Tab-separated table of C-alpha atoms and ligand atoms in Angstrom:
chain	number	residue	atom	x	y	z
A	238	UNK	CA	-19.664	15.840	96.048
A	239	UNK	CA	-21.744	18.754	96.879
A	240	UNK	CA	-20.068	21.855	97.804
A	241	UNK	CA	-19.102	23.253	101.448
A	242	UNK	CA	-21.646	25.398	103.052
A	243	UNK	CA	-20.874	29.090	105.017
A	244	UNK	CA	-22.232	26.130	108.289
A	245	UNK	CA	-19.666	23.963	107.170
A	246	UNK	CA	-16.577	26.463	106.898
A	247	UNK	CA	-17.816	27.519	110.696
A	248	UNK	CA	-17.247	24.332	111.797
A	249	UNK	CA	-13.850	23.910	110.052
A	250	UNK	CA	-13.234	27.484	111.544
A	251	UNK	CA	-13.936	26.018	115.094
A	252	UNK	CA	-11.857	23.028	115.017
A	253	UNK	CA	-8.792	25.102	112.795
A	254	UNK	CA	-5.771	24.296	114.905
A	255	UNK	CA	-4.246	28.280	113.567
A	256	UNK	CA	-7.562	29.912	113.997
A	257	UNK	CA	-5.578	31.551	117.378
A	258	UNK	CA	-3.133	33.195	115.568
A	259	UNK	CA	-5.514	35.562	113.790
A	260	UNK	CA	-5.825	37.470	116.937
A	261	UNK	CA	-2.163	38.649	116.647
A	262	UNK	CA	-2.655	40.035	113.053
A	263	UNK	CA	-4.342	43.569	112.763
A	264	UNK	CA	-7.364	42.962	109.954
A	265	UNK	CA	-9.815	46.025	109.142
A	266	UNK	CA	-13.091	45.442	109.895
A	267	UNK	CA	-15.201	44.315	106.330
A	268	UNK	CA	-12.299	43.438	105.078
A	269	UNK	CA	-11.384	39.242	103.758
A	270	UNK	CA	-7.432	39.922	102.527
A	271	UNK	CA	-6.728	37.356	100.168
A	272	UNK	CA	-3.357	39.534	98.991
A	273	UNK	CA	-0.975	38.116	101.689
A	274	UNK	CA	1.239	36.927	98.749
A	275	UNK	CA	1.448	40.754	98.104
A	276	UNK	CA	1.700	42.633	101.035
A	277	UNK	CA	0.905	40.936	104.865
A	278	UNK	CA	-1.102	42.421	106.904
A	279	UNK	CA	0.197	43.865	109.862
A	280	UNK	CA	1.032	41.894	113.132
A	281	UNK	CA	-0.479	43.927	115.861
A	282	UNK	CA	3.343	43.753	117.514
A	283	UNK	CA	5.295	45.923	114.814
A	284	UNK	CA	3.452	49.600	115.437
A	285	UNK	CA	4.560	48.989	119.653
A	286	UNK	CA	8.044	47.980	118.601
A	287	UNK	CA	8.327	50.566	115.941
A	288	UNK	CA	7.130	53.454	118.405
A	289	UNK	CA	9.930	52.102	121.067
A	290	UNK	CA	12.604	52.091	118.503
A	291	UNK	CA	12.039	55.230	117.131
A	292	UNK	CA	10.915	56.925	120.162
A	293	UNK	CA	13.119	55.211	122.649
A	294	UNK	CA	16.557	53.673	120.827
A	295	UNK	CA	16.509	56.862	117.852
A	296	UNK	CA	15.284	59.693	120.204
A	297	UNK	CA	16.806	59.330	123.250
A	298	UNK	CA	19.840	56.600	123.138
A	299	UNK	CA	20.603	57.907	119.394
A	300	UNK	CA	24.315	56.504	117.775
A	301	UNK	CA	24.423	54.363	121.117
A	302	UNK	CA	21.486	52.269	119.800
A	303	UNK	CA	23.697	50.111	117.521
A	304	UNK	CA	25.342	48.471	120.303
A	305	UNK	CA	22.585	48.663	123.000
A	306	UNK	CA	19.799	47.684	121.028
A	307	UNK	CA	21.853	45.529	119.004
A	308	UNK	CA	20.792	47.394	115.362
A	309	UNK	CA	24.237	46.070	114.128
A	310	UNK	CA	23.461	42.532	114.316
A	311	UNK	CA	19.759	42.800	113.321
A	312	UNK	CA	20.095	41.675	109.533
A	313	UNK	CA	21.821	38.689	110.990
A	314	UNK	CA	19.289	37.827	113.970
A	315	UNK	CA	16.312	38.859	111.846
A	316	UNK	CA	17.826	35.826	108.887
A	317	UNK	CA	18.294	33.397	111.570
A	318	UNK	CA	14.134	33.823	112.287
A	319	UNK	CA	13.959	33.259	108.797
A	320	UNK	CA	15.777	30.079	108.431
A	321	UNK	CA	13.442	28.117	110.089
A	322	UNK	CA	11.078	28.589	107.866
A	323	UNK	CA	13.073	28.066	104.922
A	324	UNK	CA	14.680	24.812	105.777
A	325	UNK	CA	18.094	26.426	106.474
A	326	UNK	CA	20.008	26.755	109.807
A	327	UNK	CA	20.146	30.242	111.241
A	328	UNK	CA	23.846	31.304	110.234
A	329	UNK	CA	23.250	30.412	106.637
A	330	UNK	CA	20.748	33.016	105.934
A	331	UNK	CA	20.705	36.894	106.573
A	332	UNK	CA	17.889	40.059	105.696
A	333	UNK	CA	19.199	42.690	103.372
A	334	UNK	CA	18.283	45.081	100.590
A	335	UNK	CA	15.673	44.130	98.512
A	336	UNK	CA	14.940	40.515	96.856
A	337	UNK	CA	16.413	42.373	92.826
A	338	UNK	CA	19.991	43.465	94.740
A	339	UNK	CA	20.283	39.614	96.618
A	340	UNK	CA	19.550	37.869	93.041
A	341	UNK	CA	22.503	40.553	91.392
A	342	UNK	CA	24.766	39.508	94.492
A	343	UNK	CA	24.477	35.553	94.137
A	344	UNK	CA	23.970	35.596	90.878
A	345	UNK	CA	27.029	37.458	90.060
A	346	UNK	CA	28.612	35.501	92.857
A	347	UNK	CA	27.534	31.981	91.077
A	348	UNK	CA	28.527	33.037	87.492
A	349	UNK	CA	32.231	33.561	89.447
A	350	UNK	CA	32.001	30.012	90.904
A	351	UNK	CA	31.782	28.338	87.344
A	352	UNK	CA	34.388	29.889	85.078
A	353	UNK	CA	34.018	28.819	82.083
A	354	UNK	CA	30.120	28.276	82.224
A	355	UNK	CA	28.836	30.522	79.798
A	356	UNK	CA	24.889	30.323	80.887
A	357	UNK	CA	22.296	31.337	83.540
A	358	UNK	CA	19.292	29.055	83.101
A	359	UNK	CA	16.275	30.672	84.005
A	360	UNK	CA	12.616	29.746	82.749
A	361	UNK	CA	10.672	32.143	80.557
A	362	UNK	CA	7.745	33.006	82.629
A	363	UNK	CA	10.151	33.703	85.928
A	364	UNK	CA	9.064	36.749	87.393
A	365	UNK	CA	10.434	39.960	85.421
A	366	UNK	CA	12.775	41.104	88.073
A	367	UNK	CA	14.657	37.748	88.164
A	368	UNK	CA	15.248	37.646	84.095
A	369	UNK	CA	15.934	41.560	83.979
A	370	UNK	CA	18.443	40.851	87.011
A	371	UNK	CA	19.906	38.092	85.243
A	372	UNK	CA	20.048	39.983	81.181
A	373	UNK	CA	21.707	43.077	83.556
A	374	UNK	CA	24.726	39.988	85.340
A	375	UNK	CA	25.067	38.807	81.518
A	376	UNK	CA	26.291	42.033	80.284
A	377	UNK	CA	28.726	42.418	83.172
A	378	UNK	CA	30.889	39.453	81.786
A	379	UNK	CA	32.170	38.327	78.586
A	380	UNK	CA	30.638	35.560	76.856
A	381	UNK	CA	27.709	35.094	80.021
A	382	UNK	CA	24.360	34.631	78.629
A	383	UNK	CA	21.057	34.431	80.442
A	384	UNK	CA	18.914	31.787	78.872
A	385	UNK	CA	15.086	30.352	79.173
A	386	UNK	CA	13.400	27.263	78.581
A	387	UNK	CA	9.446	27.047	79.655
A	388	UNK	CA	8.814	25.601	83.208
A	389	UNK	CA	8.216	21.750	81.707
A	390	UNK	CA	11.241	22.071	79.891
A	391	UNK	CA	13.351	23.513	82.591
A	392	UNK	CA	15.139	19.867	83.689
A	393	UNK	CA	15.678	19.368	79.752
A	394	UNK	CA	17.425	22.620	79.319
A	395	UNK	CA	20.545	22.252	81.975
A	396	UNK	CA	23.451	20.803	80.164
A	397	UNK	CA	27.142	21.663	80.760
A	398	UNK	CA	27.344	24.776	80.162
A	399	UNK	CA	25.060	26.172	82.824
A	400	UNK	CA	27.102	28.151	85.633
A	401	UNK	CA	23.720	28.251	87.565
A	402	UNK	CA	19.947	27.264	87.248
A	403	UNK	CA	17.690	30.468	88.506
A	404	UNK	CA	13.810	29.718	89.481
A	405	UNK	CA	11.212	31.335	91.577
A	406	UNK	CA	9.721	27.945	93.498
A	407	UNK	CA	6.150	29.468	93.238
A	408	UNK	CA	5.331	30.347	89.916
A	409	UNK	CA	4.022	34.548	90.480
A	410	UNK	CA	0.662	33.927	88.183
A	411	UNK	CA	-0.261	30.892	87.897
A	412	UNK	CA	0.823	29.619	91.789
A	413	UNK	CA	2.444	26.537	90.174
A	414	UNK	CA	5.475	24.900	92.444
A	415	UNK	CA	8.682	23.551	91.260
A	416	UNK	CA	10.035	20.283	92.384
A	417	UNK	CA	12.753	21.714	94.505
A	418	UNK	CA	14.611	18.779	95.122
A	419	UNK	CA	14.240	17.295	91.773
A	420	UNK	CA	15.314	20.465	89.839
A	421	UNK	CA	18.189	21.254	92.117
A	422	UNK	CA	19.581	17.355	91.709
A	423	UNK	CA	18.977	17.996	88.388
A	424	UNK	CA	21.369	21.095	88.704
A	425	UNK	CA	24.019	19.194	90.477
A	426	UNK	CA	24.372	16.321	88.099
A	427	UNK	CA	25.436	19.399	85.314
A	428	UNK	CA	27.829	20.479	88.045
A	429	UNK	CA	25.821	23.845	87.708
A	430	UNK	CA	24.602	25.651	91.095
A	431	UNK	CA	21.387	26.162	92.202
A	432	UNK	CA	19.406	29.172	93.252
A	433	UNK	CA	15.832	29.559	94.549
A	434	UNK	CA	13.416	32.601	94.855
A	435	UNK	CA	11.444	31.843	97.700
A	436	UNK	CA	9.556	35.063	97.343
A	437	UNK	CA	6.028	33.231	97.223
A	438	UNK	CA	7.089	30.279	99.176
A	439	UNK	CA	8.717	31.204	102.306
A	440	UNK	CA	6.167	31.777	105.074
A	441	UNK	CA	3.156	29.979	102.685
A	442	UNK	CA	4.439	26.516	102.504
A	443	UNK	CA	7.562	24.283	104.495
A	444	UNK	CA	10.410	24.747	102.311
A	445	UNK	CA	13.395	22.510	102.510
A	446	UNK	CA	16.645	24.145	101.365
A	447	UNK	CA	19.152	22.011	103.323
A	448	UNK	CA	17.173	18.753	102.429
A	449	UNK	CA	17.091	19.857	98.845
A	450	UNK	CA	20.628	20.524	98.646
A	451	UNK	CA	20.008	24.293	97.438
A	452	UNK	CA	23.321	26.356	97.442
A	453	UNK	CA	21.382	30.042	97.517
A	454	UNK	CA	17.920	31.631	97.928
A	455	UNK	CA	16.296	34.876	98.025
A	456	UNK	CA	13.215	35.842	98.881
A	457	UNK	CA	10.736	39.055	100.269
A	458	UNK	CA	9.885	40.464	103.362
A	459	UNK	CA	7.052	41.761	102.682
A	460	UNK	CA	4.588	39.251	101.442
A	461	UNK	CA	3.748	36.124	104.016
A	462	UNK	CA	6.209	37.293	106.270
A	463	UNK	CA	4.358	40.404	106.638
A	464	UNK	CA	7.225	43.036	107.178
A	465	UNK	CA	5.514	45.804	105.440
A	466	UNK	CA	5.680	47.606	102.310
A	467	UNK	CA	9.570	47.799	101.162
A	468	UNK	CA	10.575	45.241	103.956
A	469	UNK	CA	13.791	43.853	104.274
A	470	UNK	CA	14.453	40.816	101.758
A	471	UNK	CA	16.787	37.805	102.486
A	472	UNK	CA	19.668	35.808	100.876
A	473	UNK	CA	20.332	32.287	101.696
A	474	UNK	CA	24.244	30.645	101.284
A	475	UNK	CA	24.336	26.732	101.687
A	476	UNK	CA	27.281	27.138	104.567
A	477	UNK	CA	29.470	24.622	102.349
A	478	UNK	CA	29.909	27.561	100.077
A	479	UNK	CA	30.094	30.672	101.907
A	480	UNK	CA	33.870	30.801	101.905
A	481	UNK	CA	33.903	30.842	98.389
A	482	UNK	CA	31.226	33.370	97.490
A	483	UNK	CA	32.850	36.303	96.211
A	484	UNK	CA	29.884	38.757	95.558
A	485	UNK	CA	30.195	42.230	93.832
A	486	UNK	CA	28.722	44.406	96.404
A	487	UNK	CA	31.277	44.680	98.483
A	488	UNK	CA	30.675	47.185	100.705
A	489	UNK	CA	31.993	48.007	104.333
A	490	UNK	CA	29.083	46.060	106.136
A	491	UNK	CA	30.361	42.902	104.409
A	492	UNK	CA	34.123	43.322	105.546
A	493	UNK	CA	35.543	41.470	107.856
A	494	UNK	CA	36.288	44.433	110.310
A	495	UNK	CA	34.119	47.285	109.506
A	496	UNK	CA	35.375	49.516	112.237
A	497	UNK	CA	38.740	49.131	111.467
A	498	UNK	CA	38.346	51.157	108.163
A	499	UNK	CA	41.222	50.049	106.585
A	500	UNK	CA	41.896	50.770	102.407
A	501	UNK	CA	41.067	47.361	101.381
A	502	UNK	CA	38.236	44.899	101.114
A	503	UNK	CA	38.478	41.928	103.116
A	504	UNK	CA	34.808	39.944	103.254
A	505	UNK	CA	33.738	38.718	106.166
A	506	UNK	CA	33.980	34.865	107.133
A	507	UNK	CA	30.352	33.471	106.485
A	508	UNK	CA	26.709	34.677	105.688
A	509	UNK	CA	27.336	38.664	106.418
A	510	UNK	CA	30.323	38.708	103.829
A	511	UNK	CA	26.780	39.599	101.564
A	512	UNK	CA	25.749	42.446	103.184
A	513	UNK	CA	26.784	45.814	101.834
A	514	UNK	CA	25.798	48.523	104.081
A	515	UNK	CA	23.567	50.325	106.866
A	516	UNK	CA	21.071	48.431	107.640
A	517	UNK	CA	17.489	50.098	107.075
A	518	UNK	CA	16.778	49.948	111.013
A	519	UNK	CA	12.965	50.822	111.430
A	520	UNK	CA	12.133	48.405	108.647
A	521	UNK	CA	14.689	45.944	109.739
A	522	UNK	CA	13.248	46.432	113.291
A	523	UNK	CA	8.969	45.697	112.028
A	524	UNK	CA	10.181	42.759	109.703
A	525	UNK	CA	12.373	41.205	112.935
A	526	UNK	CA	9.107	41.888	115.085
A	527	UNK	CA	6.406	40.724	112.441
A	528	UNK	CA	8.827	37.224	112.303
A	529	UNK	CA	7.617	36.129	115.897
A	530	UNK	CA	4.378	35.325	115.091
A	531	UNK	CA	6.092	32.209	113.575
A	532	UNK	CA	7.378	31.032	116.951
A	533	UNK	CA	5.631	28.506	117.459
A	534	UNK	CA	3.672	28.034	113.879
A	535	UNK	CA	3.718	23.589	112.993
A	536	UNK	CA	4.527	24.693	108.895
A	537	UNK	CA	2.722	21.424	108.580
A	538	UNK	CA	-0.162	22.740	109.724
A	539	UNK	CA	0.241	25.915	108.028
A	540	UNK	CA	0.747	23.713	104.555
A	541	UNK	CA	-2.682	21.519	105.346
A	542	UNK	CA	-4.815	24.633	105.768
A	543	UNK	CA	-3.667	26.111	102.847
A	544	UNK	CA	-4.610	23.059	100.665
A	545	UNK	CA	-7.448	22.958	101.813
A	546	UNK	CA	-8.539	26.648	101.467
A	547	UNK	CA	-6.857	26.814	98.016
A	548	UNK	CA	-9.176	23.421	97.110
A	549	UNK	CA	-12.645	24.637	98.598
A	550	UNK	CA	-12.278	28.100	96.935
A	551	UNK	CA	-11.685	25.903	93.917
A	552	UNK	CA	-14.395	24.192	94.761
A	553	UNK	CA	-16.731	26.971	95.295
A	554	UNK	CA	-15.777	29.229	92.598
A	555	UNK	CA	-15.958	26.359	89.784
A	556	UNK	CA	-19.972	25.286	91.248
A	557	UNK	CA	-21.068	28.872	92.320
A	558	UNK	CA	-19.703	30.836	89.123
A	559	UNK	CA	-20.556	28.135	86.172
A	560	UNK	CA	-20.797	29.790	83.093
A	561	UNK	CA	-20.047	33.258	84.396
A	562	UNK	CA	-16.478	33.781	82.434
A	563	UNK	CA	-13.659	32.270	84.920
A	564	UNK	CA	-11.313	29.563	83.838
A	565	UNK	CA	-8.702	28.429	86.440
A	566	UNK	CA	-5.262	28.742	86.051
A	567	UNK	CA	-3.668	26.974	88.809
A	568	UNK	CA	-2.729	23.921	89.110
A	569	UNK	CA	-5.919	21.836	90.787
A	570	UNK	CA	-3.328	19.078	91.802
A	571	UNK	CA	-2.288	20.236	95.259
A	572	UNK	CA	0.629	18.997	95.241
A	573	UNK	CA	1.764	21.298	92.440
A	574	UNK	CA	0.156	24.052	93.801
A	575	UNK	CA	1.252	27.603	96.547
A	576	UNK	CA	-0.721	28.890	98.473
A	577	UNK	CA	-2.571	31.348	95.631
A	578	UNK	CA	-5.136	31.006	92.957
A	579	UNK	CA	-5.360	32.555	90.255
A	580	UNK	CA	-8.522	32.580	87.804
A	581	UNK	CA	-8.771	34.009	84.122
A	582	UNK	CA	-11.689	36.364	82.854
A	583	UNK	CA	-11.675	38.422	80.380
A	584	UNK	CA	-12.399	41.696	82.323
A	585	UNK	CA	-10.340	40.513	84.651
A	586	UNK	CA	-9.208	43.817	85.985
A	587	UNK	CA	-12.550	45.272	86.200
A	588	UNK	CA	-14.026	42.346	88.227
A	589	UNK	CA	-11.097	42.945	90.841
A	590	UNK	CA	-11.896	46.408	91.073
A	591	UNK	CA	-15.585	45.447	91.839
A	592	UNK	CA	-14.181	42.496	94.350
A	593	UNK	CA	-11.875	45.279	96.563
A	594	UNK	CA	-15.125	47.721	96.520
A	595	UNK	CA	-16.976	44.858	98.110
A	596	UNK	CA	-14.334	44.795	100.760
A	597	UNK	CA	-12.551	41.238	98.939
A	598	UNK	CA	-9.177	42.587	97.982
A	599	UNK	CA	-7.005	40.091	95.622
A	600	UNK	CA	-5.019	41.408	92.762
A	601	UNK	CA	-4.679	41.127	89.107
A	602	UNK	CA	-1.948	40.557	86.960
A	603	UNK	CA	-1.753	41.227	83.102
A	604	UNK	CA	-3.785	40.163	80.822
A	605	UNK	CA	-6.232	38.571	82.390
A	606	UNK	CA	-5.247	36.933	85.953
A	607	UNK	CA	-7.336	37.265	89.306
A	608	UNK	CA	-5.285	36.100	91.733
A	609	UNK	CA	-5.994	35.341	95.357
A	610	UNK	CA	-3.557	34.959	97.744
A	611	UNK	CA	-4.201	32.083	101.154
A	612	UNK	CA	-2.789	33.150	104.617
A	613	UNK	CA	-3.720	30.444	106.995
A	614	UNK	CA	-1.971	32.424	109.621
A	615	UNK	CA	-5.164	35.254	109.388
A	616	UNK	CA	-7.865	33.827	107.363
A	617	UNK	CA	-10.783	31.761	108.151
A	618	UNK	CA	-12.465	29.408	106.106
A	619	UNK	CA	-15.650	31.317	106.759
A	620	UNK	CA	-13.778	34.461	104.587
A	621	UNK	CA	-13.215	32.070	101.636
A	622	UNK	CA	-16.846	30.963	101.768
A	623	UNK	CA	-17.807	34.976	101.738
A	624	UNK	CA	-15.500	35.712	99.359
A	625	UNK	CA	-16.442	33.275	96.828
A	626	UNK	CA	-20.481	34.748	97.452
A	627	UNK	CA	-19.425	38.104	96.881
A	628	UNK	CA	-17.700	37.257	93.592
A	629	UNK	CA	-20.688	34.976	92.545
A	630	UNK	CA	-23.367	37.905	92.932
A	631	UNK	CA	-20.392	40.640	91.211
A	632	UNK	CA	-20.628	38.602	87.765
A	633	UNK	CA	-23.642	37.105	87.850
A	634	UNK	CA	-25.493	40.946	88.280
A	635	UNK	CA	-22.763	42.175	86.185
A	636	UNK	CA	-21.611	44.980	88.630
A	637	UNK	CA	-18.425	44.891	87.451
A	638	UNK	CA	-19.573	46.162	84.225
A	639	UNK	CA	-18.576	49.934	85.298
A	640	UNK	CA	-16.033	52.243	83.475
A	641	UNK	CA	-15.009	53.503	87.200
A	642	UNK	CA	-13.890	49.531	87.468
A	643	UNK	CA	-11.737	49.784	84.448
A	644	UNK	CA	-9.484	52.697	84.775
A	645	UNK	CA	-6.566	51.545	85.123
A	646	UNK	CA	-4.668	52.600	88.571
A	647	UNK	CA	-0.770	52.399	88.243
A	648	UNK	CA	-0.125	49.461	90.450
A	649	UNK	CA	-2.474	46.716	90.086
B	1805	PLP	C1	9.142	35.988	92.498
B	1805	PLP	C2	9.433	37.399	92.878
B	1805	PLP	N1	10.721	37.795	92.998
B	1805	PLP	C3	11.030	39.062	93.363
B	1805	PLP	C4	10.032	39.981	93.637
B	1805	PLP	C5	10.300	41.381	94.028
B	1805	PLP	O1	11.574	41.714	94.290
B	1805	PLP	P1	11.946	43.061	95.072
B	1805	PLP	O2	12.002	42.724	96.541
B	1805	PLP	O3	13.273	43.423	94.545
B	1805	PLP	O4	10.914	44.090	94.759
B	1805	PLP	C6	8.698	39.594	93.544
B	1805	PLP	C7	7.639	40.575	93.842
B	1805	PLP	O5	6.473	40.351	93.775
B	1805	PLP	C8	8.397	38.277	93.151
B	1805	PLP	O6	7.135	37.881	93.048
């Protein structure tokens, strides 16, 4: 089979049942983005709502705001926009804090609904913020212990005494996807809980939590759901276990009667027991705005466009850069597969740098991943085809080879 041609991806382009919903996404010119799975670009609707509410419900209707503009209930309305895209129904999920804090809530929350379960299962090449999140829960209890087993040995590693089974669905490097419902049966039959970091999946693939059976989730803002930088992250309770969740933050905006200020801590009946406090309203207010493009998004759709951008930059990028130093390191199998690729090289770092100077911007991830993130929401088969030609004349001139390229910048 002969690879696609830049006529070819046109003519996908033209027939791409999404290709409309670029127009609502604000992309610098020059620019192909292939680091949605890092930060989304921005929806052209968040700087209009973010002038009104900072202008309009801050400047001039000030403390008044949290009942007119309904700010109070935004971490509940802005999780129920979520929820659709996660597979959950709308009173089972809520945004707050950041994706580390909702892993140290449920997690310490799960741990309490097992007594007597001395482990959290996690798998060894999680991403860092769920093990350190988990190794910080251990030390809060006696006996608790947070322990790892490599991703094909996960189902192998949950015996009796697991209180809960931790996994990001989309593996952070290599793009690999868990079996949801598989693992999380798996889970059940140990009597141990299940809990899902969706930070990779939600808004890049259909995700099934209620189907699955999950009991809790977390995930970003900021990545395909395109809340901006620091957005807003979400938890997820299965609603058969909300009454029992008894999480350690327990702050006033979980109580059951904040403005009754009374001495003692009395959590709220459902999802918003797991808040904690004030709301961060301006981000809360772009992430609830950026959410609408999904209104009317078939996440079937969504899924077959990414498989079939992930395959033909595959495609591409295996015929057009033979023999110039990239190995892939994704799963080819679809099935098994986000929406990222990721590609080894040696220099990989430099030969990002080159790619973002040429206007491609991926990212890299130690010690040697390019990684390329698929956005069917903004991107065009047309960019992948340019992307991959851009990367085929960077290592086959050699451009990359340039100590500017390989100074290390603090985030990468
Ligand atoms: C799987 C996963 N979990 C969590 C996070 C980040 O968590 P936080 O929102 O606390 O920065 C990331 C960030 O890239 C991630 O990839």
């Amino acid at each position: 089979m002969t690879e696609p041609s830049r006529e070819d991806c046109l003519t996908r382009d033209a027939a791409d049942p999404l290709a409309h919903h670029r127009a609502q996404f604000d992309l610098p010119d020059g620019t192909i983005y292939l680091d949605g799975n890092s930060l989304g670009v921005l929806p052209k609707s968040v700087p209009e709502r973010i002038e009104r509410v900072i202008r309009q419900e801050w400047g001039r209707d000030l403390i008044r705001s949290w009942n007119t503009a309904d700010w109070y209930t935004l971490p509940a309305r802005v999780g129920g926009k979520i929820a659709r895209l996660i597979g959950a129904r709308a009173h089972e999920v809520v945004a707050a804090d950041s994706t580390s804090v909702n892993l140290f809530k449920l997690l310490t929350a799960a741990v309490r609904l097992r007594p007597g379960r001395r482990v959290i299962l996690s798998e060894s090449g999680n991403f860092p913020t769920d093990l350190y999140v988990s190794q910080g829960v251990s030390g809060l209890f006696d006996g608790i212990e947070l322990r790892t087993a490599d991703k094909a040995d996960i189902a192998g590693a949950i015996d009796d005494d697991v209180a809960v089974v931790s996994l990001t669905h989309v593996d952070f490097r290599s793009g690999q996807m868990h079996d949801m419902a598989t693992v999380t049966e798996a889970a059940h039959e140990a009597g141990a809980l299940m809990l899902w970091d969706l930070a990779h999946s939600a808004g890049a693939l259909p995700v099934d939590l209620n189907g699955c059976g999950a009991d809790l989730a977390v995930g970003c803002g900021y990545k395909y759901l395109n809340g901006g930088p620091g957005a807003p992250a979400f938890l997820y309770v299965a609603e058969a276990l909300q009454a029992a969740i008894d999480q350690p933050l327990s702050g006033w905006m979980g109580h059951s009667d904040p403005f009754a200020f009374v001495t003692d801590y009395a959590p709220a009946d459902g999802i918003r027991r797991n808040l904690c406090g004030t709301p961060p309203v301006l981000a809360m207010a772009a992430l609830d705005a950026a959410l609408d493009v999904w209104d009317r998004v078939d996440l079937q759709a969504l899924r077959d466009k990414s498989v079939a951008m992930c395959d033909v930059f595959i495609q591409l990028v295996e015929r057009r850069c033979d023999g110039l130093g990239l190995t892939l390191a994704s799963p080819r199998d679809s099935e098994m597969r986000g929406s990222q690729v990721s590609f080894r090289h040696a220099e990989g770092y430099a030969v990002m740098q080159a790619l973002i100077d040429r206007g491609v911007i991926g990212d890299f991830r130690s010690p040697d991943l390019l990684r390329f993130g698929f956005t069917p929401l903004y991107l065009r088969y047309v960019d992948v085809w340019d992307a991959v030609d851009i990367l085929t004349d960077i290592l086959s001139t050699g451009s990359w080879n340039q100590d500017a390229y390989k100074r290390r910048a603090a985030v990468t």
